Amino acid sequence: MMLVNGQPRDSVSALDRGLSYGDGLFETIRLIGMHAPLWNRHMQRLLLGCERLQMPAPDPQQLWQEALQVSEGLSDAVLRITLTRGIGERGYALPAVSDTTRIVAAFPMPALSAAIYRDGIRMHRCATTLAEQPLLAGIKHLNRLEQVLARAEWNDPLIAEGLVCDQHGHAISATAANLFAVVDGVTITPAVDRCGVAGVARAAVLDALGDCQIGDLPLAECLRASELFLSSSVRGILPVQAVGDNVYAPGPVTRSMQRYWRGLGFPMEQA
Amino acid sequence: MMLVNGQPRDSVSALDRGLSYGDGLFETIRLIGMHAPLWNRHMQRLLLGCERLQMPAPDPQQLWQEALQVSEGLSDAVLRITLTRGIGERGYALPAVSDTTRIVAAFPMPALSAAIYRDGIRMHRCATTLAEQPLLAGIKHLNRLEQVLARAEWNDPLIAEGLVCDQHGHAISATAANLFAVVDGVTITPAVDRCGVAGVARAAVLDALGDCQIGDLPLAECLRASELFLSSSVRGILPVQAVGDNVYAPGPVTRSMQRYWRGLGFPMEQA
């Protein structure tokens, strides 16, 4: 089910700036039994995005009511909230008055196999690199062609994700999840202040880990990690089994984060 | 008037990938008395964009028929053609079958004053810089947040455009037009293979000039130019009168390109 500006509808104006320019933001949120464990973090990032894009902020209370409405009857749902700058005249200039468009939609959570959480996923090493744009880094905006191109690099259904680097050869993230590596006993996750998205799951994992480094992760360092895992607000903590020919086994940091994730209320398959 | 996939409609699915990810392309085309002098160049760029984004190509004949239909009754129109990858499942992966969405809309051409073409426009020097992404440079895709942010930097209605640089301090373009400079007697336009859009008007001007250099244009070089002008498929050849405090007078290259533009069939105000 879907609501557009609070009304049951499944379309938006063809003049919406979200469509014309990707002028907006989104959040993808796991909702279990009408409970979204990371709701506040999602709202924080959405509000930060509004500030960055100079867009009026939505009312989180209203979004929550609409989230409950669209996900009724779904015991395990993925919610997508899209917020655009609304209908605009032709041209890039901001409208004098921004009448934002708010789309709240729920989808059934796709089934994921227990093997993924136990043994890990396989990753493709993407040739597509991320451009550096500090003004847009970190927030979850609607300009996602880089992710589309990176994801288009492989078709093999046995490969679940792609490892994406910046243009200096630093590992940044997966196409739709953040990355953590344990290198020489130190847990590190790439900085996302020049490219990449500051994942809500990443933020939760950072809080839980306490002593994780945030910084540059050269690809070579990443590939020789003793543990690699991904964080996703929808899919949770995913051990990485292989990046191309480099293989990994889920280690103690990964397992501890999986336990933490289940503790948050996410029904992750038992690893 | 507007057609969506050939049907009179003014909305698109809220699940369209054009909205979800900016996953698509657009063209903005001047149509005068049912004639679009640069039509073939627009179609060439659109087809190149489809190749780059791995999207099925549209049928230019069909687009032309729809262009005529939506602009009926408008003696001077701006046409916007938007082509997206269509409705997709959640996630970045390309749909197994891409059923593209085609939006063709016409707007009355806004009135521009003769003074603009005679004396030139004033430009703001944008602090927003363009990120380098060779995979997306040149084509006119729907990921336009950088242009939105650059255009949001000024409000003064007397300033018509903004000068945008890359992250190495090279002038690249205006927010919605390409840039030409005459420096030490040599006409130069910035390369658009790492960022920027390869304008259709730019291509026409390059053909007409014959001996224009395409390359790096450091901001300092640009600012000390003897002539500066912009090319836009909608607005034509715009002399630049000032960039911030730096002032310019329309010179012989600018005037010659304005004559060329009128010769193509564009009713540019007499300079």
Coordinates of C-alpha atoms in Angstrom, one line a residue:
Chain A
M1 CA 0.0 0.0 0.0
M2 CA 1.1 3.5 -0.6
L3 CA 0.2 7.1 0.5
V4 CA 1.2 10.2 -1.5
N5 CA 0.9 13.3 0.8
G6 CA -1.4 11.2 3.0
Q7 CA -3.8 10.1 0.3
P8 CA -4.1 6.6 -1.0
R9 CA -2.6 7.0 -4.4
D10 CA 0.2 5.3 -6.5
S11 CA 1.3 8.2 -8.8
V12 CA 2.9 11.6 -8.6
S13 CA 2.9 14.5 -10.9
A14 CA 5.1 14.1 -14.0
L15 CA 6.4 17.6 -13.1
D16 CA 7.7 16.6 -9.6
R17 CA 11.2 17.7 -9.1
G18 CA 12.0 14.3 -7.6
L19 CA 11.5 12.9 -11.1
S20 CA 12.9 15.9 -13.0
Y21 CA 16.2 16.2 -11.1
G22 CA 16.3 13.6 -8.4
D23 CA 15.6 16.5 -6.1
G24 CA 14.8 14.7 -2.9
L25 CA 15.6 12.1 -0.3
F26 CA 14.5 8.6 0.7
E27 CA 14.7 6.2 3.6
T28 CA 14.3 2.4 3.5
I29 CA 13.2 1.1 6.8
R30 CA 12.6 -2.4 8.2
L31 CA 9.3 -2.6 10.1
I32 CA 8.6 -5.7 12.2
G33 CA 5.3 -6.2 13.8
M34 CA 4.6 -2.5 13.5
H35 CA 7.9 -1.7 15.3
A36 CA 10.9 0.0 13.6
P37 CA 13.9 -0.4 15.9
L38 CA 15.9 2.2 14.0
W39 CA 13.1 4.7 13.4
N40 CA 14.7 7.6 15.2
R41 CA 18.0 7.2 13.4
H42 CA 16.2 7.2 10.0
M43 CA 14.4 10.4 11.0
Q44 CA 17.6 12.0 12.0
R45 CA 19.2 11.3 8.7
L46 CA 16.2 12.4 6.8
L47 CA 16.1 15.7 8.7
L48 CA 19.9 16.2 8.1
G49 CA 19.2 15.6 4.4
C50 CA 16.5 18.2 4.3
E51 CA 18.9 20.7 5.9
R52 CA 21.6 19.9 3.3
L53 CA 19.2 20.2 0.4
Q54 CA 17.4 23.3 1.9
M55 CA 14.1 21.4 1.9
P56 CA 11.3 21.9 4.4
A57 CA 11.5 19.1 7.1
P58 CA 8.7 16.6 7.3
D59 CA 6.9 15.8 10.5
P60 CA 8.2 12.5 11.9
Q61 CA 5.0 11.9 13.8
Q62 CA 3.0 12.2 10.6
L63 CA 5.4 9.9 8.8
W64 CA 5.1 7.3 11.6
Q65 CA 1.3 7.3 11.4
E66 CA 1.5 6.9 7.6
A67 CA 4.0 4.1 8.0
L68 CA 1.7 2.2 10.3
Q69 CA -1.2 2.7 7.9
V70 CA 0.6 1.4 4.8
S71 CA 2.1 -1.6 6.5
E72 CA -1.1 -2.8 8.1
G73 CA -1.3 -6.6 7.8
L74 CA 2.4 -7.0 7.0
S75 CA 4.2 -8.7 9.9
D76 CA 7.6 -8.0 8.4
A77 CA 7.8 -5.1 6.0
V78 CA 10.2 -2.8 4.2
L79 CA 9.0 0.8 4.2
R80 CA 10.2 3.3 1.7
I81 CA 9.7 7.0 2.5
T82 CA 10.5 9.3 -0.4
L83 CA 10.5 13.1 0.2
T84 CA 10.9 15.4 -2.8
R85 CA 10.9 19.2 -3.3
G86 CA 7.5 18.8 -5.0
I87 CA 6.2 20.3 -8.2
G88 CA 8.3 23.1 -9.6
E89 CA 8.5 25.4 -12.6
R90 CA 11.0 24.4 -15.3
G91 CA 14.6 25.1 -14.3
Y92 CA 16.9 24.3 -11.4
A93 CA 16.0 27.3 -9.2
L94 CA 14.3 26.5 -6.0
P95 CA 10.5 27.2 -6.1
A96 CA 9.5 30.3 -4.1
V97 CA 7.4 28.0 -1.9
S98 CA 8.5 24.4 -1.6
D99 CA 5.4 22.1 -1.4
T100 CA 7.2 18.9 -0.8
T101 CA 5.9 15.5 -2.0
R102 CA 5.8 12.7 0.6
I103 CA 5.5 9.1 -0.5
V104 CA 5.1 6.4 2.1
A105 CA 5.0 2.8 0.7
A106 CA 5.3 -0.6 2.3
F107 CA 6.4 -3.9 0.7
P108 CA 6.6 -7.4 2.2
M109 CA 10.1 -8.1 3.4
P110 CA 11.8 -10.5 0.9
A111 CA 12.8 -13.9 2.3
L112 CA 16.5 -14.2 2.9
S113 CA 18.1 -17.6 3.5
A114 CA 19.7 -18.6 6.8
A115 CA 22.8 -19.6 4.9
I116 CA 23.5 -15.9 4.1
Y117 CA 23.8 -15.0 7.8
R118 CA 25.7 -18.2 8.6
D119 CA 28.2 -18.4 5.8
G120 CA 28.1 -14.9 4.3
I121 CA 27.5 -13.4 0.9
R122 CA 29.7 -13.3 -2.2
M123 CA 30.6 -9.9 -3.5
H124 CA 31.6 -8.6 -6.9
R125 CA 34.4 -6.0 -7.1
C126 CA 32.8 -3.1 -9.0
A127 CA 34.7 -1.2 -11.7
T128 CA 32.3 1.7 -11.2
T129 CA 33.8 4.2 -8.7
L130 CA 32.1 6.8 -6.6
A131 CA 32.6 10.5 -7.4
E132 CA 33.6 12.8 -4.5
Q133 CA 30.9 15.3 -3.6
P134 CA 31.1 16.4 0.0
L135 CA 27.8 18.4 -0.4
L136 CA 25.9 15.2 -1.1
A137 CA 28.0 12.6 0.8
G138 CA 26.4 10.9 3.7
I139 CA 22.8 11.8 3.0
K140 CA 20.4 9.4 1.2
H141 CA 19.4 11.6 -1.7
L142 CA 17.6 10.5 -4.9
N143 CA 20.6 10.8 -7.3
R144 CA 21.6 7.1 -7.4
L145 CA 22.8 6.5 -10.9
E146 CA 26.3 5.5 -9.6
Q147 CA 24.7 2.7 -7.5
V148 CA 22.5 1.7 -10.5
L149 CA 25.6 1.4 -12.7
A150 CA 27.6 -0.4 -10.1
R151 CA 24.8 -2.9 -9.5
A152 CA 24.4 -3.4 -13.3
E153 CA 27.9 -4.9 -13.4
W154 CA 26.9 -8.4 -12.5
N155 CA 24.0 -10.7 -13.1
D156 CA 25.0 -13.8 -11.2
P157 CA 22.2 -14.5 -8.6
L158 CA 24.8 -16.1 -6.3
I159 CA 26.5 -12.7 -6.0
A160 CA 24.6 -10.6 -3.5
E161 CA 26.5 -7.3 -3.5
G162 CA 29.3 -5.3 -5.0
L163 CA 32.3 -3.7 -3.4
V164 CA 32.5 0.0 -4.5
C165 CA 35.6 2.1 -4.2
D166 CA 36.2 5.9 -4.6
Q167 CA 38.5 7.2 -7.4
H168 CA 41.6 6.9 -5.2
G169 CA 41.2 3.1 -4.7
H170 CA 39.7 3.3 -1.2
A171 CA 36.9 0.8 -0.5
I172 CA 33.8 2.8 0.5
S173 CA 30.8 0.5 0.7
A174 CA 28.6 -2.1 -1.0
T175 CA 26.0 -0.8 -3.6
A176 CA 23.3 -0.7 -0.9
A177 CA 25.0 -1.4 2.4
N178 CA 27.9 -0.1 4.5
L179 CA 31.2 -2.0 5.0
F180 CA 33.2 -3.0 8.0
A181 CA 36.6 -4.7 8.0
V182 CA 38.7 -6.1 10.7
V183 CA 42.4 -5.5 9.7
D184 CA 45.2 -6.5 12.0
G185 CA 42.7 -6.8 14.9
V186 CA 41.3 -3.3 14.3
T187 CA 37.7 -2.8 13.1
I188 CA 37.4 0.0 10.5
T189 CA 34.6 1.4 8.4
P190 CA 35.2 3.9 5.6
A191 CA 34.5 7.5 6.1
V192 CA 31.5 8.8 4.1
D193 CA 32.1 12.5 4.1
R194 CA 33.2 12.6 0.4
C195 CA 31.1 9.9 -1.1
G196 CA 28.9 7.1 0.1
V197 CA 25.9 7.0 2.4
A198 CA 26.0 7.3 6.2
G199 CA 23.9 4.2 6.8
V200 CA 21.5 4.1 9.7
A201 CA 22.6 0.5 10.4
R202 CA 26.2 1.7 10.2
A203 CA 25.5 4.3 12.9
A204 CA 24.0 1.6 15.1
V205 CA 26.9 -0.7 14.6
L206 CA 29.4 2.1 15.4
D207 CA 27.6 2.8 18.6
A208 CA 27.7 -0.9 19.5
L209 CA 31.3 -1.4 18.6
G210 CA 32.6 1.6 20.5
D211 CA 36.1 1.4 19.3
C212 CA 35.7 1.2 15.5
Q213 CA 38.0 3.4 13.4
I214 CA 36.4 5.7 10.7
G215 CA 38.7 6.6 7.9
D216 CA 40.4 5.6 4.7
L217 CA 40.3 1.9 3.8
P218 CA 42.6 1.2 0.9
L219 CA 41.3 -1.7 -1.2
A220 CA 44.3 -3.8 -0.5
E221 CA 43.8 -3.4 3.2
C222 CA 40.2 -4.3 2.8
L223 CA 41.0 -7.4 0.8
R224 CA 43.4 -8.7 3.4
A225 CA 40.9 -8.2 6.3
S226 CA 40.4 -11.1 8.7
E227 CA 36.7 -10.3 8.8
L228 CA 34.4 -8.4 6.4
F229 CA 30.8 -7.7 7.0
L230 CA 28.1 -5.4 5.7
S231 CA 25.4 -3.4 7.6
S232 CA 22.0 -2.7 6.1
S233 CA 18.9 -1.4 7.9
V234 CA 16.9 -3.9 5.8
R235 CA 19.1 -6.9 5.6
G236 CA 21.0 -6.5 8.9
I237 CA 24.5 -7.8 9.5
L238 CA 25.8 -9.7 6.5
P239 CA 29.1 -11.6 6.7
V240 CA 31.1 -11.4 3.5
Q241 CA 32.3 -14.8 2.3
A242 CA 34.2 -13.7 -0.8
V243 CA 35.1 -10.6 -2.8
G244 CA 35.9 -11.9 -6.2
D245 CA 38.6 -14.6 -5.4
N246 CA 39.4 -13.4 -1.9
V247 CA 37.6 -15.5 0.7
Y248 CA 36.7 -14.7 4.3
A249 CA 35.1 -16.5 7.2
P250 CA 32.7 -14.8 9.6
G251 CA 34.7 -14.0 12.7
P252 CA 34.0 -12.9 16.3
V253 CA 33.3 -9.2 15.5
T254 CA 30.8 -10.2 12.8
R255 CA 29.1 -12.7 15.1
S256 CA 28.9 -10.2 18.0
M257 CA 27.3 -7.6 15.7
Q258 CA 24.8 -10.2 14.5
R259 CA 23.9 -10.9 18.2
Y260 CA 23.6 -7.2 18.8
W261 CA 21.3 -6.9 15.8
R262 CA 19.0 -9.6 17.0
G263 CA 18.9 -7.8 20.4
L264 CA 17.6 -4.7 18.7
G265 CA 14.5 -6.7 17.7
F266 CA 15.4 -7.7 14.1
P267 CA 14.4 -11.3 13.5
M268 CA 17.6 -12.2 11.6
E269 CA 18.0 -15.8 10.7
Q270 CA 20.0 -17.6 13.4
A271 CA 23.7 -17.8 12.2
Chain B
M1 CA 0.2 19.6 -22.7
M2 CA 1.8 16.4 -21.8
L3 CA 1.9 12.8 -22.9
V4 CA 3.1 9.8 -20.8
N5 CA 3.9 6.8 -23.0
G6 CA 1.8 8.4 -25.7
Q7 CA -1.3 8.9 -23.5
P8 CA -2.6 12.3 -22.3
R9 CA -1.7 12.1 -18.6
D10 CA 0.2 14.3 -16.2
S11 CA 1.3 11.7 -13.7
V12 CA 3.7 8.8 -13.4
S13 CA 3.9 5.8 -11.1
A14 CA 5.3 6.6 -7.7
L15 CA 7.4 3.5 -8.2
D16 CA 9.1 4.8 -11.4
R17 CA 12.9 4.5 -11.2
G18 CA 13.1 8.0 -12.6
L19 CA 11.8 9.1 -9.2
S20 CA 13.3 6.5 -7.0
Y21 CA 16.9 6.9 -8.3
G22 CA 17.0 9.6 -11.0
D23 CA 17.4 6.6 -13.3
G24 CA 16.8 8.2 -16.7
L25 CA 17.6 11.0 -19.1
F26 CA 16.1 14.2 -20.4
E27 CA 16.2 16.7 -23.2
T28 CA 15.0 20.3 -23.2
I29 CA 14.3 21.4 -26.8
R30 CA 13.3 24.7 -28.4
L31 CA 10.5 24.3 -30.8
I32 CA 9.6 27.3 -33.1
G33 CA 6.6 27.1 -35.3
M34 CA 6.7 23.3 -35.1
H35 CA 10.3 23.3 -36.1
A36 CA 13.2 22.1 -33.8
P37 CA 16.4 23.2 -35.5
L38 CA 18.6 21.0 -33.2
W39 CA 16.3 18.0 -33.1
N40 CA 18.8 15.5 -34.6
R41 CA 21.5 16.6 -32.1
H42 CA 19.1 16.2 -29.2
M43 CA 18.2 12.7 -30.4
Q44 CA 21.9 11.8 -30.8
R45 CA 22.6 12.8 -27.2
L46 CA 19.5 11.0 -25.9
L47 CA 20.6 7.8 -27.7
L48 CA 24.1 8.1 -26.4
G49 CA 22.7 8.5 -22.9
C50 CA 20.6 5.3 -23.3
E51 CA 23.8 3.4 -24.3
R52 CA 25.7 4.7 -21.3
L53 CA 22.8 3.8 -18.9
Q54 CA 22.1 0.5 -20.6
M55 CA 18.5 1.6 -21.3
P56 CA 16.5 0.7 -24.4
A57 CA 16.6 3.5 -26.9
P58 CA 13.4 5.4 -27.8
D59 CA 12.1 5.8 -31.3
P60 CA 12.9 9.3 -32.5
Q61 CA 10.1 9.3 -35.0
Q62 CA 7.6 8.6 -32.3
L63 CA 9.1 11.3 -30.1
W64 CA 8.8 13.8 -32.9
Q65 CA 5.1 12.9 -33.5
E66 CA 4.5 13.3 -29.7
A67 CA 6.4 16.6 -29.7
L68 CA 4.2 18.0 -32.4
Q69 CA 1.1 16.8 -30.6
V70 CA 1.9 18.4 -27.2
S71 CA 3.2 21.7 -28.7
E72 CA 0.1 22.3 -30.9
G73 CA -1.0 25.9 -30.7
L74 CA 2.4 27.1 -29.2
S75 CA 4.3 29.2 -31.7
D76 CA 7.4 29.2 -29.5
A77 CA 7.7 26.3 -27.1
V78 CA 10.1 24.5 -24.8
L79 CA 9.8 20.8 -25.0
R80 CA 10.9 18.5 -22.3
I81 CA 11.4 14.9 -23.1
T82 CA 12.1 12.6 -20.1
L83 CA 12.9 9.0 -20.5
T84 CA 13.2 6.8 -17.4
R85 CA 14.0 3.1 -16.9
G86 CA 10.3 2.7 -15.9
I87 CA 8.8 0.9 -13.0
G88 CA 11.1 -1.4 -11.1
E89 CA 11.1 -3.6 -8.1
R90 CA 12.8 -2.3 -5.0
G91 CA 16.6 -2.2 -5.3
Y92 CA 19.2 -0.9 -7.7
A93 CA 19.4 -4.0 -9.9
L94 CA 18.2 -3.4 -13.5
P95 CA 14.7 -4.9 -14.1
A96 CA 14.8 -8.1 -16.2
V97 CA 12.7 -6.2 -18.8
S98 CA 13.0 -2.4 -18.9
D99 CA 9.7 -0.9 -19.8
T100 CA 10.8 2.7 -20.1
T101 CA 8.6 5.6 -19.2
R102 CA 8.5 8.4 -21.9
I103 CA 7.2 11.8 -20.9
V104 CA 6.8 14.5 -23.6
A105 CA 5.7 17.9 -22.4
A106 CA 5.5 21.4 -23.9
F107 CA 5.7 24.8 -22.2
P108 CA 5.4 28.3 -23.7
M109 CA 8.8 29.7 -24.2
P110 CA 9.4 32.3 -21.5
A111 CA 9.9 35.9 -22.7
L112 CA 13.6 37.0 -22.6
S113 CA 14.5 40.7 -23.0
A114 CA 16.5 42.0 -26.0
A115 CA 18.9 43.6 -23.5
I116 CA 20.1 40.2 -22.5
Y117 CA 21.3 39.4 -26.0
R118 CA 22.6 42.9 -26.6
D119 CA 24.4 43.6 -23.3
G120 CA 24.8 40.2 -21.8
I121 CA 23.9 38.5 -18.5
R122 CA 25.4 38.7 -15.1
M123 CA 26.7 35.6 -13.5
H124 CA 27.3 34.4 -9.9
R125 CA 30.5 32.5 -9.1
C126 CA 29.2 29.3 -7.6
A127 CA 30.9 27.8 -4.5
T128 CA 29.3 24.4 -5.4
T129 CA 31.7 22.4 -7.5
L130 CA 31.0 19.5 -9.8
A131 CA 32.2 16.0 -8.8
E132 CA 34.1 14.0 -11.5
Q133 CA 32.3 11.0 -12.8
P134 CA 33.4 10.0 -16.3
L135 CA 30.6 7.4 -16.5
L136 CA 27.9 10.1 -16.3
A137 CA 29.7 13.2 -17.7
G138 CA 28.4 14.6 -20.9
I139 CA 25.0 12.9 -20.9
K140 CA 21.9 14.7 -19.7
H141 CA 20.8 12.3 -16.9
L142 CA 18.3 12.9 -14.2
N143 CA 20.8 13.2 -11.3
R144 CA 20.9 17.0 -11.1
L145 CA 21.3 17.8 -7.4
E146 CA 24.6 19.5 -8.0
Q147 CA 22.9 21.9 -10.4
V148 CA 20.0 22.5 -7.9
L149 CA 22.5 23.3 -5.2
A150 CA 24.6 25.6 -7.4
R151 CA 21.4 27.4 -8.6
A152 CA 20.3 27.8 -5.0
E153 CA 23.3 29.9 -4.2
W154 CA 21.7 33.2 -5.4
N155 CA 18.3 34.9 -5.4
D156 CA 19.0 38.2 -7.1
P157 CA 16.8 38.2 -10.2
L158 CA 19.4 40.4 -12.0
I159 CA 21.8 37.4 -12.0
A160 CA 20.8 35.0 -14.7
E161 CA 23.3 32.2 -14.3
G162 CA 26.1 30.8 -12.2
L163 CA 29.6 29.8 -13.2
V164 CA 30.4 26.4 -11.9
C165 CA 33.9 24.9 -11.5
D166 CA 35.2 21.4 -11.0
Q167 CA 37.1 20.5 -7.8
H168 CA 40.4 21.5 -9.4
G169 CA 39.4 25.0 -10.0
H170 CA 38.6 24.6 -13.7
A171 CA 35.6 26.5 -15.0
I172 CA 33.2 23.9 -16.5
S173 CA 29.9 25.5 -17.4
A174 CA 26.9 27.6 -16.2
T175 CA 24.2 25.7 -14.1
A176 CA 22.1 25.2 -17.3
A177 CA 24.3 26.2 -20.2
N178 CA 27.7 25.6 -21.6
L179 CA 30.6 28.1 -21.5
F180 CA 32.8 29.6 -24.2
A181 CA 35.8 32.0 -23.5
V182 CA 38.1 33.9 -25.8
V183 CA 41.5 34.0 -24.1
D184 CA 44.5 35.6 -25.8
G185 CA 42.6 35.4 -29.1
V186 CA 41.8 31.7 -28.8
T187 CA 38.3 30.4 -28.3
I188 CA 38.0 27.6 -25.7
T189 CA 35.3 25.6 -24.2
P190 CA 35.8 23.3 -21.2
A191 CA 36.0 19.6 -21.8
V192 CA 32.9 17.7 -20.4
D193 CA 34.4 14.2 -20.2
R194 CA 34.8 14.2 -16.4
C195 CA 31.8 16.4 -15.4
G196 CA 29.3 18.7 -17.0
V197 CA 26.9 18.2 -19.9
A198 CA 27.8 18.1 -23.5
G199 CA 25.2 20.6 -24.6
V200 CA 23.5 20.3 -27.9
A201 CA 24.0 24.1 -28.5
R202 CA 27.6 23.6 -27.5
A203 CA 28.0 21.0 -30.3
A204 CA 26.4 23.3 -32.8
V205 CA 28.7 26.2 -31.8
L206 CA 31.7 24.0 -32.0
D207 CA 30.8 23.0 -35.5
A208 CA 30.3 26.6 -36.5
L209 CA 33.5 27.9 -34.9
G210 CA 35.7 25.3 -36.5
D211 CA 38.8 26.2 -34.5
C212 CA 37.6 26.1 -30.9
Q213 CA 39.9 24.4 -28.3
I214 CA 38.3 21.9 -26.0
G215 CA 40.2 21.4 -22.8
D216 CA 40.9 22.6 -19.3
L217 CA 39.9 26.2 -18.6
P218 CA 41.4 27.3 -15.2
L219 CA 39.1 29.8 -13.5
A220 CA 41.8 32.6 -13.6
E221 CA 42.1 32.2 -17.4
C222 CA 38.3 32.2 -17.7
L223 CA 38.0 35.4 -15.7
R224 CA 40.6 37.3 -17.8
A225 CA 38.9 36.3 -21.1
S226 CA 38.2 39.1 -23.6
E227 CA 34.8 37.5 -24.4
L228 CA 32.7 35.1 -22.4
F229 CA 29.4 33.7 -23.7
L230 CA 27.0 30.8 -22.9
S231 CA 25.3 28.4 -25.2
S232 CA 21.9 27.0 -24.4
S233 CA 19.5 25.1 -26.7
V234 CA 16.6 27.0 -25.2
R235 CA 18.1 30.5 -24.6
G236 CA 20.6 30.5 -27.5
I237 CA 23.9 32.5 -27.3
L238 CA 24.1 34.6 -24.2
P239 CA 26.9 37.1 -23.9
V240 CA 28.3 37.3 -20.3
Q241 CA 28.5 40.9 -19.0
A242 CA 29.9 40.1 -15.6
V243 CA 31.0 37.2 -13.4
G244 CA 30.9 38.7 -9.9
D245 CA 33.0 41.8 -10.2
N246 CA 34.7 40.9 -13.4
V247 CA 33.1 42.6 -16.4
Y248 CA 33.1 41.8 -20.1
A249 CA 31.8 43.3 -23.3
P250 CA 30.3 41.1 -26.1
G251 CA 33.0 40.8 -28.7
P252 CA 33.2 39.6 -32.3
V253 CA 33.2 35.9 -31.6
T254 CA 30.0 36.2 -29.5
R255 CA 28.3 38.4 -32.1
S256 CA 29.3 36.0 -34.9
M257 CA 27.8 33.1 -33.0
Q258 CA 24.6 35.1 -32.3
R259 CA 24.3 35.6 -36.1
Y260 CA 24.9 31.9 -36.7
W261 CA 22.2 31.1 -34.1
R262 CA 19.6 33.3 -35.9
G263 CA 20.6 31.6 -39.1
L264 CA 19.7 28.2 -37.6
G265 CA 16.1 29.5 -37.3
F266 CA 16.0 30.6 -33.7
P267 CA 14.2 34.0 -33.3
M268 CA 16.8 35.4 -30.9
E269 CA 16.1 38.9 -29.9
Q270 CA 18.1 41.2 -32.2
A271 CA 21.4 42.1 -30.4

